[in-house]
Short mmCIF file of C-alpha atoms in Angstrom, two decimals:
data_model
loop_
_atom_site.label_atom_id
_atom_site.label_comp_id
_atom_site.label_asym_id
_atom_site.label_seq_id
_atom_site.Cartn_x
_atom_site.Cartn_y
_atom_site.Cartn_z
CA MET K 1308 -34.56 -12.66 -2.69
CA PRO K 1309 -37.85 -13.45 -0.86
CA TYR K 1310 -38.92 -16.99 -0.06
CA ASN K 1311 -40.11 -18.95 -3.09
CA PRO K 1312 -42.25 -22.06 -2.39
CA VAL K 1313 -41.09 -23.64 -5.65
CA PHE K 1314 -37.63 -24.19 -4.18
CA MET K 1315 -38.94 -25.72 -0.92
CA ARG K 1316 -41.10 -28.01 -3.01
CA LYS K 1317 -37.96 -29.04 -4.88
CA ALA K 1318 -36.21 -29.73 -1.55
CA ILE K 1319 -39.08 -32.02 -0.53
CA GLN K 1320 -38.82 -33.85 -3.85
CA CYS K 1321 -35.08 -34.28 -3.37
CA ALA K 1322 -35.63 -35.71 0.10
CA GLU K 1323 -37.77 -38.48 -1.38
CA LYS K 1324 -34.73 -39.78 -3.25
CA ALA K 1325 -33.26 -40.80 0.10
CA ARG K 1326 -36.34 -42.60 1.44
CA GLY K 1327 -35.40 -46.04 2.69
CA THR K 1328 -31.65 -45.52 2.38
CA CYS K 1329 -30.35 -43.49 5.32
CA SER K 1330 -31.99 -44.50 8.61
CA PRO K 1331 -31.68 -43.72 11.43
CA ASN K 1332 -30.96 -40.33 9.86
CA PRO K 1333 -33.97 -38.43 8.47
CA PHE K 1334 -34.20 -38.16 4.71
CA VAL K 1335 -33.77 -34.47 3.98
CA GLY K 1336 -33.61 -32.39 0.82
CA ALA K 1337 -31.62 -29.21 0.19
CA VAL K 1338 -31.62 -26.73 -2.70
CA ILE K 1339 -29.08 -23.92 -3.17
CA VAL K 1340 -30.38 -20.91 -5.09
CA LYS K 1341 -28.59 -17.86 -6.49
CA GLU K 1342 -30.24 -14.95 -8.27
CA GLY K 1343 -33.48 -16.92 -8.46
CA LYS K 1344 -31.94 -20.00 -10.10
CA ILE K 1345 -31.13 -23.42 -8.66
CA ILE K 1346 -27.39 -24.04 -8.74
CA SER K 1347 -27.34 -27.35 -6.85
CA THR K 1348 -29.46 -29.88 -4.98
CA GLY K 1349 -28.74 -32.52 -2.37
CA TRP K 1350 -30.36 -35.27 -0.32
CA THR K 1351 -29.27 -37.39 2.61
CA GLN K 1352 -26.86 -40.17 1.69
CA HIS K 1353 -26.45 -43.54 3.42
CA TYR K 1354 -25.93 -43.49 7.18
CA GLY K 1355 -22.48 -42.07 7.78
CA GLY K 1356 -22.44 -40.34 4.39
CA ASP K 1357 -23.10 -36.74 3.46
CA HIS K 1358 -26.21 -34.97 4.68
CA ALA K 1359 -28.35 -33.10 2.16
CA GLU K 1360 -26.74 -29.71 2.83
CA ILE K 1361 -23.22 -31.06 2.42
CA GLN K 1362 -24.02 -32.75 -0.86
CA ALA K 1363 -25.59 -29.54 -2.19
CA LEU K 1364 -22.60 -27.46 -1.02
CA LYS K 1365 -20.11 -29.79 -2.70
CA LYS K 1366 -21.99 -29.49 -5.98
CA ALA K 1367 -22.25 -25.69 -5.69
CA GLY K 1368 -18.58 -25.12 -4.81
CA ASN K 1369 -17.65 -21.43 -4.61
CA GLU K 1370 -21.05 -20.48 -6.03
CA ALA K 1371 -22.54 -21.17 -2.58
CA LYS K 1372 -21.10 -17.91 -1.26
CA GLY K 1373 -23.90 -15.37 -0.97
CA ALA K 1374 -26.50 -17.92 -2.06
CA GLU K 1375 -29.72 -19.02 -0.37
CA ILE K 1376 -30.38 -22.55 0.81
CA TYR K 1377 -33.77 -24.21 1.11
CA VAL K 1378 -33.71 -27.24 3.41
CA SER K 1379 -36.63 -29.33 4.63
CA LEU K 1380 -35.25 -29.93 8.16
CA GLU K 1381 -33.13 -27.76 10.43
CA PRO K 1382 -29.40 -28.29 9.73
CA CYS K 1383 -27.68 -30.42 12.35
CA ALA K 1384 -25.51 -28.77 15.00
CA HIS K 1385 -23.56 -31.69 16.45
CA TYR K 1386 -20.74 -34.05 15.58
CA GLY K 1387 -22.01 -37.54 14.84
CA LYS K 1388 -20.95 -39.66 11.89
CA THR K 1389 -20.35 -36.35 10.10
CA PRO K 1390 -19.51 -32.76 11.18
CA PRO K 1391 -22.33 -30.22 11.80
CA CYS K 1392 -24.11 -29.05 8.65
CA ALA K 1393 -24.83 -25.67 10.23
CA GLU K 1394 -21.10 -24.95 10.53
CA ALA K 1395 -20.54 -26.04 6.93
CA LEU K 1396 -23.17 -23.54 5.76
CA VAL K 1397 -21.43 -20.79 7.74
CA LYS K 1398 -18.07 -21.70 6.23
CA ALA K 1399 -19.53 -21.73 2.72
CA GLY K 1400 -20.87 -18.20 3.20
CA VAL K 1401 -24.53 -18.73 2.37
CA SER K 1402 -26.59 -15.60 2.96
CA THR K 1403 -30.04 -16.98 3.82
CA ALA K 1404 -31.47 -20.27 5.05
CA TYR K 1405 -35.13 -21.14 4.51
CA ILE K 1406 -35.93 -24.08 6.80
CA GLY K 1407 -39.03 -26.22 6.65
CA ILE K 1408 -39.31 -27.52 10.23
CA LEU K 1409 -37.29 -27.66 13.43
CA ASP K 1410 -35.39 -30.83 14.25
CA PRO K 1411 -36.77 -32.32 17.51
CA ASN K 1412 -33.53 -34.22 18.12
CA PRO K 1413 -32.24 -32.83 21.46
CA LEU K 1414 -28.77 -32.60 19.91
CA VAL K 1415 -30.16 -30.10 17.41
CA ALA K 1416 -33.54 -28.58 18.45
CA GLY K 1417 -32.84 -24.96 17.55
CA LYS K 1418 -29.07 -25.15 17.96
CA GLY K 1419 -28.55 -25.34 14.21
CA ILE K 1420 -30.56 -22.17 13.69
CA LYS K 1421 -28.64 -20.43 16.47
CA ILE K 1422 -25.29 -21.23 14.82
CA LEU K 1423 -26.54 -19.77 11.55
CA GLU K 1424 -27.99 -16.63 13.09
CA ASN K 1425 -24.95 -16.00 15.29
CA SER K 1426 -22.83 -16.01 12.14
CA GLY K 1427 -24.97 -13.43 10.39
CA ILE K 1428 -26.96 -15.79 8.18
CA LYS K 1429 -30.58 -14.77 7.77
CA VAL K 1430 -32.87 -17.61 8.87
CA GLU K 1431 -36.56 -18.02 8.12
CA LEU K 1432 -38.41 -21.01 9.57
CA GLY K 1433 -41.73 -22.75 9.05
CA PHE K 1434 -42.57 -23.67 5.47
CA MET K 1435 -44.75 -26.56 4.24
CA GLN K 1436 -44.62 -27.88 7.78
CA GLN K 1437 -47.52 -30.32 7.52
CA GLU K 1438 -46.18 -31.92 4.35
CA ILE K 1439 -42.62 -32.17 5.67
CA SER K 1440 -43.79 -33.57 9.01
CA ARG K 1441 -45.74 -36.25 7.16
CA GLN K 1442 -42.72 -37.01 4.98
CA LEU K 1443 -40.50 -37.35 8.06
CA GLU K 1444 -43.05 -39.23 10.18
CA TYR K 1445 -40.69 -42.16 10.83
CA PHE K 1446 -37.92 -39.93 12.14
CA LEU K 1447 -40.24 -37.68 14.14
CA CYS K 1448 -41.79 -40.72 15.83
CA ARG K 1449 -38.34 -42.01 16.75
CA MET K 1450 -37.43 -38.64 18.29
CA THR K 1451 -40.68 -37.90 20.10
CA LYS K 1452 -41.88 -41.38 21.13
CA GLN K 1453 -38.51 -43.10 21.43
CA ARG K 1454 -39.67 -46.03 19.36
CA PRO K 1455 -40.01 -46.94 15.67
CA PHE K 1456 -42.97 -45.82 13.58
CA VAL K 1457 -45.28 -48.83 13.13
CA ILE K 1458 -47.20 -49.44 9.90
CA TRP K 1459 -49.95 -52.04 9.92
CA LYS K 1460 -50.58 -53.58 6.50
CA THR K 1461 -53.40 -55.96 5.74
CA ALA K 1462 -55.17 -57.24 2.64
CA MET K 1463 -58.83 -58.21 2.81
CA SER K 1464 -62.05 -58.70 0.93
CA LEU K 1465 -64.70 -55.99 0.74
CA ASP K 1466 -66.36 -57.49 3.81
CA GLY K 1467 -63.15 -57.42 5.83
CA ARG K 1468 -62.11 -61.07 5.56
CA VAL K 1469 -58.43 -61.95 5.25
CA ALA K 1470 -58.99 -65.60 4.32
CA ALA K 1471 -61.72 -68.03 3.34
CA ASP K 1472 -63.12 -70.41 5.93
CA ASP K 1473 -60.73 -73.14 4.75
CA GLY K 1474 -57.81 -70.83 5.59
CA SER K 1475 -56.80 -70.07 2.01
CA SER K 1476 -55.75 -66.46 1.44
CA ARG K 1477 -53.48 -66.41 -1.64
CA TRP K 1478 -54.17 -64.24 -3.40
CA ILE K 1479 -56.88 -61.92 -2.13
CA THR K 1480 -55.33 -58.90 -3.84
CA GLY K 1481 -53.83 -58.59 -7.30
CA ASP K 1482 -50.38 -58.09 -8.80
CA ALA K 1483 -50.40 -54.28 -8.54
CA SER K 1484 -51.05 -54.39 -4.79
CA ARG K 1485 -48.38 -57.00 -4.20
CA LYS K 1486 -45.84 -54.89 -6.12
CA LEU K 1487 -46.77 -51.89 -4.00
CA VAL K 1488 -46.19 -53.94 -0.83
CA HIS K 1489 -42.73 -54.95 -2.06
CA LYS K 1490 -41.97 -51.27 -2.64
CA LEU K 1491 -43.09 -50.49 0.91
CA ARG K 1492 -40.92 -53.34 2.22
CA SER K 1493 -37.89 -51.83 0.52
CA GLU K 1494 -38.50 -48.47 2.23
CA VAL K 1495 -38.83 -49.64 5.85
CA ASP K 1496 -36.15 -50.81 8.26
CA VAL K 1497 -37.99 -53.83 9.63
CA ILE K 1498 -40.66 -56.30 8.57
CA LEU K 1499 -42.20 -57.85 11.67
CA THR K 1500 -44.34 -60.96 11.91
CA GLY K 1501 -45.35 -63.58 14.46
CA ILE K 1502 -45.04 -67.32 14.83
CA GLY K 1503 -48.63 -67.80 13.66
CA THR K 1504 -47.87 -66.36 10.23
CA ILE K 1505 -44.65 -68.36 9.99
CA LEU K 1506 -46.47 -71.64 10.68
CA LYS K 1507 -49.43 -70.83 8.41
CA ASP K 1508 -47.80 -69.16 5.39
CA ASP K 1509 -44.06 -69.95 5.58
CA PRO K 1510 -43.28 -66.45 4.24
CA LEU K 1511 -39.96 -65.18 2.92
CA LEU K 1512 -40.60 -61.55 4.00
CA ASN K 1513 -38.13 -59.88 1.65
CA SER K 1514 -38.42 -57.22 -1.03
CA ARG K 1515 -38.54 -58.73 -4.49
CA LEU K 1516 -38.39 -55.58 -6.58
CA PRO K 1517 -36.11 -55.80 -9.65
CA ARG K 1518 -34.13 -52.70 -8.58
CA ARG K 1519 -34.50 -52.59 -4.81
CA LEU K 1520 -32.19 -50.36 -2.79
CA ARG K 1521 -31.86 -52.65 0.21
CA GLN K 1522 -33.55 -55.43 2.15
CA PRO K 1523 -35.35 -54.82 5.44
CA VAL K 1524 -34.40 -56.66 8.61
CA ARG K 1525 -36.81 -59.55 9.17
CA VAL K 1526 -38.10 -59.81 12.73
CA VAL K 1527 -40.09 -62.76 14.08
CA LEU K 1528 -41.85 -62.79 17.44
CA ASP K 1529 -41.63 -66.44 18.48
CA PRO K 1530 -42.07 -66.72 22.27
CA LEU K 1531 -41.19 -70.42 22.52
CA LEU K 1532 -39.04 -70.74 19.38
CA ASP K 1533 -41.52 -72.95 17.54
CA THR K 1534 -40.34 -71.91 14.07
CA PRO K 1535 -39.46 -75.00 11.99
CA LEU K 1536 -35.80 -75.13 11.03
CA ASP K 1537 -36.77 -75.98 7.45
CA SER K 1538 -38.94 -72.87 7.08
CA GLN K 1539 -38.04 -70.27 4.47
CA ILE K 1540 -37.31 -67.62 7.11
CA VAL K 1541 -34.71 -69.87 8.74
CA GLN K 1542 -33.23 -71.31 5.57
CA THR K 1543 -32.56 -67.83 4.15
CA ALA K 1544 -31.27 -66.22 7.35
CA ARG K 1545 -27.68 -66.03 6.10
CA GLN K 1546 -28.92 -64.20 3.01
CA TYR K 1547 -31.25 -61.75 4.74
CA GLN K 1548 -30.63 -60.31 8.20
CA THR K 1549 -33.05 -61.98 10.58
CA LEU K 1550 -33.85 -61.34 14.24
CA PHE K 1551 -35.94 -63.56 16.50
CA PHE K 1552 -37.52 -62.43 19.77
CA CYS K 1553 -38.40 -65.09 22.33
CA THR K 1554 -39.24 -65.26 26.01
CA ASP K 1555 -37.05 -66.69 28.74
CA CYS K 1556 -39.46 -69.65 28.74
CA ALA K 1557 -38.15 -70.87 25.37
CA PRO K 1558 -36.23 -74.20 25.51
CA LYS K 1559 -32.49 -73.61 25.72
CA ASP K 1560 -31.68 -76.25 23.10
CA SER K 1561 -33.79 -74.28 20.62
CA HIS K 1562 -31.56 -71.23 21.22
CA ALA K 1563 -28.52 -72.99 19.82
CA ALA K 1564 -30.42 -74.46 16.86
CA ILE K 1565 -31.75 -71.03 15.83
CA LYS K 1566 -28.42 -69.26 16.27
CA ASP K 1567 -26.66 -71.96 14.28
CA LYS K 1568 -28.72 -70.93 11.26
CA GLY K 1569 -27.37 -67.38 11.36
CA ILE K 1570 -30.29 -65.84 13.22
CA GLU K 1571 -29.73 -63.30 15.99
CA LEU K 1572 -31.78 -64.12 19.07
CA VAL K 1573 -33.12 -61.59 21.58
CA VAL K 1574 -34.50 -62.99 24.82
CA ILE K 1575 -37.04 -60.85 26.65
CA THR K 1576 -37.66 -61.64 30.29
CA CYS K 1577 -41.38 -61.58 30.92
CA GLY K 1578 -42.31 -64.48 33.20
CA ASP K 1579 -44.81 -65.99 30.74
CA VAL K 1580 -45.14 -66.72 27.04
CA ILE K 1581 -46.44 -63.30 26.00
CA LEU K 1582 -43.87 -60.93 24.54
CA ASP K 1583 -44.03 -57.31 25.68
CA LEU K 1584 -44.45 -55.39 22.42
CA ARG K 1585 -43.10 -52.17 23.91
CA LYS K 1586 -39.92 -53.97 24.92
CA VAL K 1587 -39.62 -55.33 21.39
CA LEU K 1588 -39.97 -51.85 19.89
CA THR K 1589 -37.51 -50.41 22.42
CA GLU K 1590 -34.93 -52.99 21.36
CA LEU K 1591 -35.47 -52.11 17.70
CA HIS K 1592 -35.24 -48.40 18.55
CA ASN K 1593 -31.94 -48.96 20.35
CA ARG K 1594 -30.60 -50.65 17.23
CA GLY K 1595 -31.33 -47.52 15.19
CA TYR K 1596 -34.42 -48.75 13.32
CA TYR K 1597 -37.12 -46.13 12.86
CA SER K 1598 -39.78 -47.88 10.77
CA VAL K 1599 -41.54 -51.22 11.21
CA LEU K 1600 -43.98 -52.85 8.79
CA LEU K 1601 -46.35 -55.36 10.38
CA GLU K 1602 -46.97 -58.32 8.09
CA CYS K 1603 -48.79 -60.55 10.52
CA GLY K 1604 -52.06 -62.28 11.27
CA SER K 1605 -55.04 -61.07 13.23
CA THR K 1606 -53.71 -62.11 16.66
CA LEU K 1607 -50.55 -60.02 16.54
CA SER K 1608 -52.31 -57.20 14.66
CA THR K 1609 -54.88 -57.05 17.43
CA ALA K 1610 -52.17 -56.95 20.09
CA PHE K 1611 -50.45 -53.98 18.45
CA LEU K 1612 -53.75 -52.15 18.00
CA LYS K 1613 -54.87 -52.73 21.59
CA ALA K 1614 -51.49 -51.50 22.83
CA GLY K 1615 -51.87 -48.27 20.84
CA LEU K 1616 -48.73 -49.02 18.87
CA VAL K 1617 -50.02 -48.64 15.31
CA ASP K 1618 -49.12 -45.29 13.73
CA LYS K 1619 -50.42 -45.83 10.20
CA ALA K 1620 -52.57 -48.36 8.36
CA TYR K 1621 -52.32 -49.61 4.79
CA LEU K 1622 -55.60 -51.36 4.07
CA PHE K 1623 -55.87 -53.16 0.73
CA TYR K 1624 -59.42 -54.07 -0.30
CA ALA K 1625 -59.98 -56.63 -3.06
CA PRO K 1626 -63.25 -56.66 -5.06
CA LYS K 1627 -64.32 -59.95 -3.47
CA LEU K 1628 -66.83 -61.11 -0.86
CA LEU K 1629 -65.86 -64.05 1.34
CA GLY K 1630 -68.08 -64.05 4.40
CA GLY K 1631 -67.06 -66.25 7.31
CA SER K 1632 -65.23 -65.38 10.49
CA ARG K 1633 -61.62 -64.82 9.42
CA THR K 1634 -61.31 -61.09 9.98
CA ALA K 1635 -58.26 -58.82 9.98
CA VAL K 1636 -58.68 -57.99 13.67
CA ASN K 1637 -59.83 -60.08 16.62
CA ASP K 1638 -61.77 -58.91 19.67
CA LEU K 1639 -60.48 -55.50 20.75
CA GLY K 1640 -62.52 -55.47 23.94
CA ILE K 1641 -64.77 -52.73 22.54
CA ARG K 1642 -68.39 -53.14 23.57
CA SER K 1643 -70.03 -49.98 22.21
CA ILE K 1644 -69.62 -47.69 19.22
CA GLU K 1645 -68.52 -44.91 21.59
CA GLY K 1646 -65.42 -46.95 22.41
CA ALA K 1647 -64.38 -47.50 18.79
CA MET K 1648 -60.82 -46.74 17.78
CA ASP K 1649 -61.09 -43.65 15.61
CA TYR K 1650 -59.01 -43.27 12.45
CA HIS K 1651 -58.94 -40.60 9.80
CA PHE K 1652 -58.51 -41.35 6.13
CA GLU K 1653 -55.40 -39.92 4.51
CA SER K 1654 -56.04 -41.18 1.01
CA PHE K 1655 -57.83 -43.64 -1.23
CA LYS K 1656 -56.40 -44.83 -4.52
CA ARG K 1657 -56.76 -47.59 -7.05
CA SER K 1658 -54.19 -50.35 -6.95
CA GLY K 1659 -54.89 -52.35 -10.06
CA ASN K 1660 -58.37 -53.77 -9.41
CA ASP K 1661 -57.99 -53.23 -5.67
CA LEU K 1662 -58.50 -50.20 -3.45
CA LEU K 1663 -55.78 -48.95 -1.09
CA CYS K 1664 -56.90 -46.96 1.91
CA ILE K 1665 -54.24 -45.24 4.00
CA ALA K 1666 -55.39 -44.13 7.45
CA TYR K 1667 -53.99 -42.76 10.69
CA PRO K 1668 -55.29 -43.16 14.24
CA LYS K 1669 -56.81 -39.98 15.59
CA GLU K 1670 -54.82 -38.43 18.38
CA ILE K 1671 -56.76 -38.36 21.62
#
C-alpha cells in the first residue's frame, strides 16, 4: 500500500514514550502495518534493551511477514548492545520500510537502508523530517557536534530580572512552571550548575515528580572545590549520582573529602581557575550523555552563551516587575545591536500564570 502519514505520525508518538529512558540511544518509534491496519507498535527500550523495530517485530510475530514498517529513524546496521535491526527486518520478511530520516551515526549512515534494499525490501525515505529531527535533537547533536545538546533554563520577571536586589529569588515563577522544570529534569541526562549557585541556593537538583522514570546525573563545576561538605548536593551524593569538575589548582586535601562523600571527581588541567566548558562537555559526551540542562546563575550562563554552547533556551517569564541589576545574563561583550545573538522563537505557551518561551539560536 502507498505511504500513509497517519502511521508515521503514530511512530513519532510511540518514540515519545522512550524520551528520557534510553540514552545514548535515540528514542525511536516503529509501527508495523498490514492491509492498512496497525498490527504492532514499538519504541526504544532502556540502553541495551530492544530497539523500536525489534519490539514491534516481537509483538507482530509471524504477521510481520509481508507487512510494512514505519520507523522514525533509519534501522541500525551494526552490532552494539543488540544485533542490527535492519537484519531483523530482513529475517522477519517485511515488504516495505518507510523511514523518517537517515541516521547520521557513521556506523549506520545509509548502511541500514542498503541492507534492506539488497534483500529486496522496498525502502522509501524522507517523511516528517523536520518534526523527527526536532524530536531527536539531542541524539543528532551528539552525532554531528560530538557533544551533548545543551538546554539553558532560566526563570525571570517580565523585565528580565532573576532576583530582587536583596538576592531573593524564590519563587519568581509559580507551581506549574516548577512542575514543568521537574519534568524536564527527568528527561535529560545531566543537570549542570556552578559553584555560585551551590553557595547561593544550596540546591538539590533532582527530579521530584511523583512518577519519575529516572534521576539525572548532577554535575557541579567547582574549580577550587569550594562546595561545603554539609550542602545538600554533597549530603545526597550517595542517593543521586553526582559528578564534580575541578581544575588542577584545587587543593589536594579537598579531593579526598569530596570523594569520601561518594562524589566522582574529574580534574581538568587548565593552568588557571577557569574550567574549559568544551572539555567538560567532551567528558560528558565520552560518558554517553547526550543532553544537559543548565540550572545555573548568570555567570555560568553567560560563559556558555559566549562560547556558543547553548542549543535551546527555556525562558520562564513571571508576571512580576523587579527592576534592579540582577539579570539572567551578564556582559556578553556585545556593543551594538548588529552584534546581538539572534534567536528564533519556537513556541510560547502559558504555564500557570507564567509564560514559557522556547527559543533556538539562529544558525550563522
